[in-house]
Amino acid sequence: SRIKKLYYINEYGQEIFPPPNPKLLCALAEMETLVYSIGSLYTSIIPCLILKDVSHGIAESRSLKNKIFMLNGTNDRETPDYTALDFIWALTGALNYSLKLSGQFWPTEHKPSKYITHLIYLDNSEVQVDTWGIEKLGIECVPCIGRPDSSSGRPIYDEKKLNRVLDSILDGTWASTCAGFSSLSTTANSMRPSTPSSYQKPQPPQPR
C-alpha cells in the first residue's frame, strides 16, 4: 500500500518536531531559486521538508522566484504507479503539515503553486505527466530531453540538456527553448481535491 505519512519519532515512539539547520531558513529568505531534486520521495526529499518552519520559509519567501520540482524519470518502490500529480500532492501535503508545526495560524493550507512554480519532466519519462491538470494548479510544465541509461535502459536526465533547461527557466526564456516538444498530457488524475487527504495526523503511540 502507499505511504500515507512520514514523521519523526523519539525513543518512546512519540512524534517529535525537529527544527532545520538555521542556514536553510536563511538561504530560503535570500536565494532566488529552489530546486527539489530527483531522488526517493519519502527517504530523500520529504524528510527535509517536514521540519518546522521549512514550509513557511518556502511559501512566504520574498526572494524565491523559482521553485523547481525535478520529476523522477521512473518510479521506485516508494512511489509505485505514482503520476506527476501524485508527486505534487505528496510534496504539498508534507509541506502543509510542516506549516502546522510552525506555530503560525493560517486561514487555509497553501496550494501547490505556493511551493512549486515549475515542474521539469523528461520527454521520455515513465511517470505519467498530465500537463493540463498540472498547469491548472498554477505550475508550469517544462519538458527536458532525456536519454536511456546505458545499463538499465530506463530514462534519465542528460546533464548538459538539464543545465540548459534550468538556465532557460532562470532567465525566463524556457518557453521558446522548449518549443516543439510533444505533449505527454493525459486526462488521468486531472481532478484532485484542494487538500490531500493522505496527510491526516495520526495519534502518536503512548510511552511504554
PDB file of C-alpha atoms in Angstrom:
ATOM      1  CA  SER A   1       0.000   0.000   0.000  1.00  0.00           C
ATOM      2  CA  ARG A   2       1.045   3.608  -0.492  1.00  0.00           C
ATOM      3  CA  ILE A   3       2.907   5.564   2.150  1.00  0.00           C
ATOM      4  CA  LYS A   4       0.435   7.938   3.788  1.00  0.00           C
ATOM      5  CA  LYS A   5       2.643   9.933   6.107  1.00  0.00           C
ATOM      6  CA  LEU A   6       6.259  10.380   7.130  1.00  0.00           C
ATOM      7  CA  TYR A   7       7.179  11.781  10.542  1.00  0.00           C
ATOM      8  CA  TYR A   8       9.942  11.761  13.148  1.00  0.00           C
ATOM      9  CA  ILE A   9       9.658   9.879  16.457  1.00  0.00           C
ATOM     10  CA  ASN A  10      11.673   9.788  19.673  1.00  0.00           C
ATOM     11  CA  GLU A  11      12.938   6.723  21.519  1.00  0.00           C
ATOM     12  CA  TYR A  12       9.473   6.209  23.040  1.00  0.00           C
ATOM     13  CA  GLY A  13       7.738   6.158  19.678  1.00  0.00           C
ATOM     14  CA  GLN A  14       6.174   9.595  20.137  1.00  0.00           C
ATOM     15  CA  GLU A  15       6.115  12.071  17.285  1.00  0.00           C
ATOM     16  CA  ILE A  16       8.663  14.867  17.558  1.00  0.00           C
ATOM     17  CA  PHE A  17       9.158  18.060  15.576  1.00  0.00           C
ATOM     18  CA  PRO A  18      12.858  18.779  14.984  1.00  0.00           C
ATOM     19  CA  PRO A  19      13.925  22.178  13.616  1.00  0.00           C
ATOM     20  CA  PRO A  20      16.017  22.526  10.443  1.00  0.00           C
ATOM     21  CA  ASN A  21      19.535  23.863  10.213  1.00  0.00           C
ATOM     22  CA  PRO A  22      19.184  27.662  10.570  1.00  0.00           C
ATOM     23  CA  LYS A  23      21.323  28.060   7.448  1.00  0.00           C
ATOM     24  CA  LEU A  24      18.497  26.511   5.429  1.00  0.00           C
ATOM     25  CA  LEU A  25      15.970  29.087   6.597  1.00  0.00           C
ATOM     26  CA  CYS A  26      18.450  31.884   5.890  1.00  0.00           C
ATOM     27  CA  ALA A  27      19.000  30.531   2.376  1.00  0.00           C
ATOM     28  CA  LEU A  28      15.254  30.375   1.704  1.00  0.00           C
ATOM     29  CA  ALA A  29      14.999  34.032   2.700  1.00  0.00           C
ATOM     30  CA  GLU A  30      17.877  35.116   0.447  1.00  0.00           C
ATOM     31  CA  MET A  31      18.050  32.824  -2.602  1.00  0.00           C
ATOM     32  CA  GLU A  32      16.107  33.292  -5.851  1.00  0.00           C
ATOM     33  CA  THR A  33      15.835  29.633  -6.865  1.00  0.00           C
ATOM     34  CA  LEU A  34      14.938  26.436  -5.011  1.00  0.00           C
ATOM     35  CA  VAL A  35      15.261  23.027  -6.685  1.00  0.00           C
ATOM     36  CA  TYR A  36      13.569  19.904  -5.355  1.00  0.00           C
ATOM     37  CA  SER A  37      15.975  17.460  -6.937  1.00  0.00           C
ATOM     38  CA  ILE A  38      15.415  13.924  -8.156  1.00  0.00           C
ATOM     39  CA  GLY A  39      15.570  11.128  -5.615  1.00  0.00           C
ATOM     40  CA  SER A  40      13.397   8.897  -3.465  1.00  0.00           C
ATOM     41  CA  LEU A  41      10.407  10.972  -2.399  1.00  0.00           C
ATOM     42  CA  TYR A  42       9.953   9.613   1.112  1.00  0.00           C
ATOM     43  CA  THR A  43      13.559   8.944   2.123  1.00  0.00           C
ATOM     44  CA  SER A  44      15.420  11.776   0.392  1.00  0.00           C
ATOM     45  CA  ILE A  45      13.087  14.726  -0.194  1.00  0.00           C
ATOM     46  CA  ILE A  46      10.180  14.830   2.253  1.00  0.00           C
ATOM     47  CA  PRO A  47      12.315  14.263   5.405  1.00  0.00           C
ATOM     48  CA  CYS A  48      13.918  17.649   4.720  1.00  0.00           C
ATOM     49  CA  LEU A  49      10.588  19.378   4.116  1.00  0.00           C
ATOM     50  CA  ILE A  50       8.566  18.323   7.174  1.00  0.00           C
ATOM     51  CA  LEU A  51      10.892  20.125   9.584  1.00  0.00           C
ATOM     52  CA  LYS A  52       9.453  23.115  11.456  1.00  0.00           C
ATOM     53  CA  ASP A  53       9.283  26.410   9.545  1.00  0.00           C
ATOM     54  CA  VAL A  54      10.527  24.967   6.240  1.00  0.00           C
ATOM     55  CA  SER A  55       7.088  25.247   4.648  1.00  0.00           C
ATOM     56  CA  HIS A  56       6.688  28.843   5.819  1.00  0.00           C
ATOM     57  CA  GLY A  57      10.178  29.659   4.546  1.00  0.00           C
ATOM     58  CA  ILE A  58       9.359  28.343   1.079  1.00  0.00           C
ATOM     59  CA  ALA A  59       5.808  29.651   0.726  1.00  0.00           C
ATOM     60  CA  GLU A  60       6.379  33.117   2.166  1.00  0.00           C
ATOM     61  CA  SER A  61       9.891  33.855   0.905  1.00  0.00           C
ATOM     62  CA  ARG A  62      10.079  37.248  -0.802  1.00  0.00           C
ATOM     63  CA  SER A  63      13.266  36.333  -2.642  1.00  0.00           C
ATOM     64  CA  LEU A  64      12.353  32.953  -4.151  1.00  0.00           C
ATOM     65  CA  LYS A  65      11.256  33.462  -7.750  1.00  0.00           C
ATOM     66  CA  ASN A  66      11.676  29.893  -8.977  1.00  0.00           C
ATOM     67  CA  LYS A  67      10.615  26.794  -7.036  1.00  0.00           C
ATOM     68  CA  ILE A  68      11.516  23.970  -9.376  1.00  0.00           C
ATOM     69  CA  PHE A  69      10.436  20.360  -8.897  1.00  0.00           C
ATOM     70  CA  MET A  70      12.532  17.904 -10.933  1.00  0.00           C
ATOM     71  CA  LEU A  71      10.371  14.847 -11.550  1.00  0.00           C
ATOM     72  CA  ASN A  72      11.970  11.416 -11.465  1.00  0.00           C
ATOM     73  CA  GLY A  73      12.050   9.621 -14.798  1.00  0.00           C
ATOM     74  CA  THR A  74      10.832   6.385 -13.193  1.00  0.00           C
ATOM     75  CA  ASN A  75       9.002   5.270 -10.083  1.00  0.00           C
ATOM     76  CA  ASP A  76      10.687   3.308  -7.317  1.00  0.00           C
ATOM     77  CA  ARG A  77       9.288   1.037  -4.594  1.00  0.00           C
ATOM     78  CA  GLU A  78       8.272   4.073  -2.516  1.00  0.00           C
ATOM     79  CA  THR A  79       6.104   5.534  -5.273  1.00  0.00           C
ATOM     80  CA  PRO A  80       4.582   2.641  -7.235  1.00  0.00           C
ATOM     81  CA  ASP A  81       2.301   3.824 -10.036  1.00  0.00           C
ATOM     82  CA  TYR A  82       2.640   7.477  -8.951  1.00  0.00           C
ATOM     83  CA  THR A  83       1.818  10.104 -11.542  1.00  0.00           C
ATOM     84  CA  ALA A  84       3.370  13.562 -11.609  1.00  0.00           C
ATOM     85  CA  LEU A  85       0.245  14.874  -9.875  1.00  0.00           C
ATOM     86  CA  ASP A  86       0.680  12.306  -7.114  1.00  0.00           C
ATOM     87  CA  PHE A  87       4.226  13.572  -6.532  1.00  0.00           C
ATOM     88  CA  ILE A  88       2.991  17.167  -6.429  1.00  0.00           C
ATOM     89  CA  TRP A  89       0.206  16.425  -3.945  1.00  0.00           C
ATOM     90  CA  ALA A  90       2.504  14.341  -1.721  1.00  0.00           C
ATOM     91  CA  LEU A  91       5.038  17.163  -1.564  1.00  0.00           C
ATOM     92  CA  THR A  92       2.286  19.734  -0.971  1.00  0.00           C
ATOM     93  CA  GLY A  93       0.751  17.627   1.792  1.00  0.00           C
ATOM     94  CA  ALA A  94       4.097  17.264   3.545  1.00  0.00           C
ATOM     95  CA  LEU A  95       4.804  20.983   3.380  1.00  0.00           C
ATOM     96  CA  ASN A  96       1.315  21.905   4.572  1.00  0.00           C
ATOM     97  CA  TYR A  97       1.819  19.580   7.533  1.00  0.00           C
ATOM     98  CA  SER A  98       5.098  21.364   8.282  1.00  0.00           C
ATOM     99  CA  LEU A  99       3.142  24.625   8.136  1.00  0.00           C
ATOM    100  CA  LYS A 100       1.022  23.484  11.082  1.00  0.00           C
ATOM    101  CA  LEU A 101       4.144  22.912  13.160  1.00  0.00           C
ATOM    102  CA  SER A 102       5.462  26.443  12.775  1.00  0.00           C
ATOM    103  CA  GLY A 103       3.197  27.865  15.467  1.00  0.00           C
ATOM    104  CA  GLN A 104       1.564  30.202  12.943  1.00  0.00           C
ATOM    105  CA  PHE A 105      -2.150  30.365  12.242  1.00  0.00           C
ATOM    106  CA  TRP A 106      -3.231  30.406   8.602  1.00  0.00           C
ATOM    107  CA  PRO A 107      -6.776  30.653   7.220  1.00  0.00           C
ATOM    108  CA  THR A 108      -6.156  27.835   4.763  1.00  0.00           C
ATOM    109  CA  GLU A 109      -3.390  25.480   3.739  1.00  0.00           C
ATOM    110  CA  HIS A 110      -1.280  26.591   0.803  1.00  0.00           C
ATOM    111  CA  LYS A 111      -1.952  25.485  -2.754  1.00  0.00           C
ATOM    112  CA  PRO A 112       0.743  23.582  -4.691  1.00  0.00           C
ATOM    113  CA  SER A 113       1.718  26.713  -6.622  1.00  0.00           C
ATOM    114  CA  LYS A 114       2.972  28.325  -3.391  1.00  0.00           C
ATOM    115  CA  TYR A 115       5.593  25.595  -3.175  1.00  0.00           C
ATOM    116  CA  ILE A 116       6.220  24.766  -6.839  1.00  0.00           C
ATOM    117  CA  THR A 117       6.414  27.174  -9.772  1.00  0.00           C
ATOM    118  CA  HIS A 118       7.875  24.807 -12.395  1.00  0.00           C
ATOM    119  CA  LEU A 119       7.850  21.060 -12.968  1.00  0.00           C
ATOM    120  CA  ILE A 120      10.715  19.693 -15.067  1.00  0.00           C
ATOM    121  CA  TYR A 121       9.986  16.283 -16.567  1.00  0.00           C
ATOM    122  CA  LEU A 122      11.693  14.011 -19.087  1.00  0.00           C
ATOM    123  CA  ASP A 123      10.220  13.801 -22.553  1.00  0.00           C
ATOM    124  CA  ASN A 124      10.713  10.011 -22.348  1.00  0.00           C
ATOM    125  CA  SER A 125       9.505   9.739 -18.745  1.00  0.00           C
ATOM    126  CA  GLU A 126       7.928   6.543 -17.468  1.00  0.00           C
ATOM    127  CA  VAL A 127       5.983   8.652 -14.955  1.00  0.00           C
ATOM    128  CA  GLN A 128       2.627   9.823 -16.291  1.00  0.00           C
ATOM    129  CA  VAL A 129       2.584  13.616 -16.690  1.00  0.00           C
ATOM    130  CA  ASP A 130      -0.785  15.359 -17.024  1.00  0.00           C
ATOM    131  CA  THR A 131       0.439  18.758 -18.186  1.00  0.00           C
ATOM    132  CA  TRP A 132      -3.092  20.149 -18.465  1.00  0.00           C
ATOM    133  CA  GLY A 133      -4.002  19.156 -14.910  1.00  0.00           C
ATOM    134  CA  ILE A 134      -0.697  20.401 -13.510  1.00  0.00           C
ATOM    135  CA  GLU A 135      -0.909  23.762 -15.240  1.00  0.00           C
ATOM    136  CA  LYS A 136      -4.443  24.171 -13.846  1.00  0.00           C
ATOM    137  CA  LEU A 137      -2.749  24.180 -10.434  1.00  0.00           C
ATOM    138  CA  GLY A 138      -0.647  27.160 -11.497  1.00  0.00           C
ATOM    139  CA  ILE A 139       2.539  25.159 -12.106  1.00  0.00           C
ATOM    140  CA  GLU A 140       4.405  25.497 -15.399  1.00  0.00           C
ATOM    141  CA  CYS A 141       5.438  22.217 -17.043  1.00  0.00           C
ATOM    142  CA  VAL A 142       8.892  22.234 -18.630  1.00  0.00           C
ATOM    143  CA  PRO A 143       9.981  19.198 -20.686  1.00  0.00           C
ATOM    144  CA  CYS A 144      13.612  18.140 -20.854  1.00  0.00           C
ATOM    145  CA  ILE A 145      15.132  15.777 -23.408  1.00  0.00           C
ATOM    146  CA  GLY A 146      16.103  12.582 -21.619  1.00  0.00           C
ATOM    147  CA  ARG A 147      18.312   9.673 -22.558  1.00  0.00           C
ATOM    148  CA  PRO A 148      18.227   5.964 -21.739  1.00  0.00           C
ATOM    149  CA  ASP A 149      20.542   4.736 -19.015  1.00  0.00           C
ATOM    150  CA  SER A 150      23.411   2.757 -20.531  1.00  0.00           C
ATOM    151  CA  SER A 151      22.872  -0.234 -18.250  1.00  0.00           C
ATOM    152  CA  SER A 152      19.145  -0.353 -17.487  1.00  0.00           C
ATOM    153  CA  GLY A 153      17.747   1.493 -20.498  1.00  0.00           C
ATOM    154  CA  ARG A 154      15.459   3.500 -18.227  1.00  0.00           C
ATOM    155  CA  PRO A 155      15.026   7.261 -18.804  1.00  0.00           C
ATOM    156  CA  ILE A 156      17.472   9.565 -17.026  1.00  0.00           C
ATOM    157  CA  TYR A 157      18.458  13.221 -17.238  1.00  0.00           C
ATOM    158  CA  ASP A 158      21.262  14.350 -19.505  1.00  0.00           C
ATOM    159  CA  GLU A 159      23.398  16.807 -17.550  1.00  0.00           C
ATOM    160  CA  LYS A 160      24.034  19.259 -20.390  1.00  0.00           C
ATOM    161  CA  LYS A 161      20.417  19.340 -21.552  1.00  0.00           C
ATOM    162  CA  LEU A 162      19.179  19.710 -17.987  1.00  0.00           C
ATOM    163  CA  ASN A 163      21.545  22.616 -17.383  1.00  0.00           C
ATOM    164  CA  ARG A 164      20.189  24.353 -20.484  1.00  0.00           C
ATOM    165  CA  VAL A 165      16.612  23.881 -19.291  1.00  0.00           C
ATOM    166  CA  LEU A 166      17.454  25.218 -15.826  1.00  0.00           C
ATOM    167  CA  ASP A 167      19.241  28.205 -17.331  1.00  0.00           C
ATOM    168  CA  SER A 168      16.231  28.926 -19.542  1.00  0.00           C
ATOM    169  CA  ILE A 169      13.918  28.936 -16.504  1.00  0.00           C
ATOM    170  CA  LEU A 170      16.217  31.222 -14.562  1.00  0.00           C
ATOM    171  CA  ASP A 171      16.496  33.745 -17.403  1.00  0.00           C
ATOM    172  CA  GLY A 172      12.825  33.468 -18.378  1.00  0.00           C
ATOM    173  CA  THR A 173      13.360  32.101 -21.892  1.00  0.00           C
ATOM    174  CA  TRP A 174      12.302  28.487 -21.336  1.00  0.00           C
ATOM    175  CA  ALA A 175       9.060  28.766 -23.343  1.00  0.00           C
ATOM    176  CA  SER A 176      10.900  29.393 -26.604  1.00  0.00           C
ATOM    177  CA  THR A 177      13.693  26.969 -25.732  1.00  0.00           C
ATOM    178  CA  CYS A 178      11.227  24.144 -25.198  1.00  0.00           C
ATOM    179  CA  ALA A 179       9.063  24.859 -28.246  1.00  0.00           C
ATOM    180  CA  GLY A 180       8.395  21.850 -30.404  1.00  0.00           C
ATOM    181  CA  PHE A 181       8.209  19.243 -27.668  1.00  0.00           C
ATOM    182  CA  SER A 182       5.376  16.774 -27.982  1.00  0.00           C
ATOM    183  CA  SER A 183       2.945  16.872 -25.059  1.00  0.00           C
ATOM    184  CA  LEU A 184       2.781  13.997 -22.609  1.00  0.00           C
ATOM    185  CA  SER A 185      -0.558  15.259 -21.342  1.00  0.00           C
ATOM    186  CA  THR A 186      -3.274  12.781 -20.386  1.00  0.00           C
ATOM    187  CA  THR A 187      -6.638  13.159 -18.714  1.00  0.00           C
ATOM    188  CA  ALA A 188      -5.903  10.758 -15.851  1.00  0.00           C
ATOM    189  CA  ASN A 189      -5.746  12.228 -12.355  1.00  0.00           C
ATOM    190  CA  SER A 190      -6.531  15.735 -13.610  1.00  0.00           C
ATOM    191  CA  MET A 191      -9.136  16.321 -10.920  1.00  0.00           C
ATOM    192  CA  ARG A 192      -7.875  16.298  -7.330  1.00  0.00           C
ATOM    193  CA  PRO A 193      -9.230  17.667  -4.036  1.00  0.00           C
ATOM    194  CA  SER A 194      -7.937  21.044  -2.927  1.00  0.00           C
ATOM    195  CA  THR A 195      -6.223  19.439   0.073  1.00  0.00           C
ATOM    196  CA  PRO A 196      -4.737  15.924   0.026  1.00  0.00           C
ATOM    197  CA  SER A 197      -6.499  13.599   2.455  1.00  0.00           C
ATOM    198  CA  SER A 198      -3.493  11.316   2.953  1.00  0.00           C
ATOM    199  CA  TYR A 199      -1.720  13.633   5.358  1.00  0.00           C
ATOM    200  CA  GLN A 200      -4.065  13.352   8.314  1.00  0.00           C
ATOM    201  CA  LYS A 201      -2.119  13.391  11.562  1.00  0.00           C
ATOM    202  CA  PRO A 202      -2.306  10.011  13.346  1.00  0.00           C
ATOM    203  CA  GLN A 203      -2.405   9.688  17.112  1.00  0.00           C
ATOM    204  CA  PRO A 204       1.168   9.189  18.409  1.00  0.00           C
ATOM    205  CA  PRO A 205       1.927   5.988  20.322  1.00  0.00           C
ATOM    206  CA  GLN A 206       1.756   6.212  24.099  1.00  0.00           C
ATOM    207  CA  PRO A 207       5.015   5.931  26.094  1.00  0.00           C
ATOM    208  CA  ARG A 208       5.846   2.444  27.215  1.00  0.00           C
TER     209      ARG A 208
END
